[in-house]
Short mmCIF file of C-alpha atoms in Angstrom, two decimals:
data_model
loop_
_atom_site.label_atom_id
_atom_site.label_comp_id
_atom_site.label_asym_id
_atom_site.label_seq_id
_atom_site.Cartn_x
_atom_site.Cartn_y
_atom_site.Cartn_z
CA MET F 5 178.43 42.04 29.66
CA SER F 6 176.77 45.32 29.55
CA LYS F 7 176.91 47.66 32.41
CA SER F 8 173.57 48.55 33.80
CA SER F 9 173.02 52.21 34.17
CA PRO F 10 172.39 53.45 37.67
CA LYS F 11 168.71 53.83 38.51
CA PRO F 12 167.58 57.38 39.10
CA PRO F 13 166.51 58.00 42.67
CA LYS F 14 162.81 57.53 43.29
CA SER F 15 161.12 60.85 43.54
CA ALA F 16 159.04 61.47 46.57
CA ALA F 17 155.31 61.31 46.14
CA PRO F 18 153.84 64.69 45.31
CA LYS F 19 152.81 66.53 48.42
CA LEU F 20 149.12 67.16 48.60
CA ALA F 21 147.81 70.31 50.13
CA PRO F 22 146.55 69.53 53.61
CA LYS F 23 142.80 69.36 53.97
CA PRO F 24 141.45 72.39 55.75
CA LYS F 25 140.62 71.57 59.33
CA PRO F 26 136.91 71.49 59.97
CA LEU F 27 135.64 74.34 62.05
CA PRO F 28 134.63 73.53 65.60
CA LEU F 29 130.90 72.94 65.67
CA ASP F 30 130.11 76.23 67.44
CA GLU F 31 132.00 78.19 64.81
CA ALA F 32 130.50 76.15 61.96
CA ILE F 33 126.98 76.95 63.21
CA LEU F 34 127.74 80.65 63.50
CA ASP F 35 129.40 80.61 60.06
CA ALA F 36 126.31 78.98 58.50
CA LEU F 37 124.05 81.57 60.14
CA THR F 38 126.30 84.44 59.06
CA ARG F 39 126.31 83.24 55.45
CA ASN F 40 122.52 82.90 55.60
CA GLY F 41 122.11 86.60 56.31
CA ALA F 42 119.21 87.88 58.37
CA GLY F 43 117.16 84.68 58.39
CA THR F 44 117.03 81.63 60.58
CA LEU F 45 118.03 78.06 59.84
CA SER F 46 116.72 74.75 61.13
CA PRO F 47 119.16 72.21 62.60
CA PRO F 48 118.89 69.97 59.49
CA GLU F 49 119.69 72.96 57.25
CA ILE F 50 122.76 73.74 59.36
CA ALA F 51 123.78 70.07 59.36
CA HIS F 52 123.58 70.03 55.54
CA VAL F 53 125.84 73.10 55.37
CA ILE F 54 128.38 71.50 57.71
CA GLU F 55 128.24 68.00 56.17
CA PRO F 56 126.85 68.33 52.62
CA GLU F 57 127.73 64.79 51.58
CA GLY F 58 127.59 62.48 54.51
CA ASP F 59 125.69 61.48 57.58
CA TRP F 60 124.33 64.85 58.59
CA HIS F 61 121.76 63.17 60.87
CA ALA F 62 124.52 62.45 63.37
CA LEU F 63 125.03 66.20 63.77
CA LEU F 64 121.51 67.02 64.98
CA MET F 65 122.01 66.36 68.71
CA PRO F 66 125.49 67.96 68.79
CA ILE F 67 124.01 71.01 67.02
CA ARG F 68 121.29 71.23 69.66
CA ARG F 69 123.83 71.03 72.50
CA ALA F 70 126.06 73.64 70.84
CA ALA F 71 123.03 75.88 70.19
CA VAL F 72 122.13 75.84 73.88
CA THR F 73 125.69 76.77 74.83
CA LEU F 74 125.79 79.55 72.22
CA ALA F 75 122.37 80.86 73.27
CA LEU F 76 123.43 81.02 76.92
CA ALA F 77 126.49 83.01 75.76
CA GLU F 78 124.12 85.27 73.76
CA ARG F 79 125.87 84.44 70.48
CA LEU F 80 122.71 83.06 68.84
CA VAL F 81 118.97 82.88 69.46
CA ILE F 82 116.86 79.73 69.58
CA TYR F 83 113.36 80.28 68.15
CA ARG F 84 110.20 78.25 68.74
CA LYS F 85 107.14 79.20 66.73
CA GLY F 86 108.88 82.39 65.61
CA LYS F 87 109.65 83.62 69.13
CA PRO F 88 112.89 83.39 71.12
CA VAL F 89 112.79 80.68 73.77
CA GLU F 90 112.88 81.96 77.32
CA ASP F 91 115.13 79.24 78.68
CA PRO F 92 117.61 77.66 76.23
CA ASN F 93 118.05 74.76 78.66
CA ASP F 94 114.34 73.91 78.58
CA PHE F 95 112.60 73.83 75.22
CA ARG F 96 111.01 71.09 73.17
CA GLY F 97 109.98 70.43 69.63
CA VAL F 98 110.87 72.03 66.34
CA TYR F 99 113.20 75.01 66.59
CA ARG F 100 115.25 77.33 64.43
CA LEU F 101 118.47 79.19 65.06
CA GLY F 102 119.35 82.78 64.24
CA LEU F 103 121.90 85.40 65.05
CA PRO F 104 121.02 87.99 67.69
CA LYS F 105 119.45 91.08 66.23
CA ALA F 106 121.40 94.32 66.59
CA GLU F 107 119.50 96.62 68.89
#
């Protein structure tokens, strides 16, 4: 009878680097606008930046809600027809988002 050699211990699975946590939506919007420079972006453009390969359509309403909050905090500007909206809580239609201009 031959002796069986002891089995080497199973090595642990290689540790994968943790996925970076996604930015909160407010920060992701501001990050997209900052990377864009001096221009404005539409909500679909921002959604594509945040979720390049996935269901970006699901982000459109959350982006709108976050944009209103950020506009009320004066961290971004909501534009309609090229002009800032007067009341971020009450606007309709197509809009774009931009960073406040330095005065």
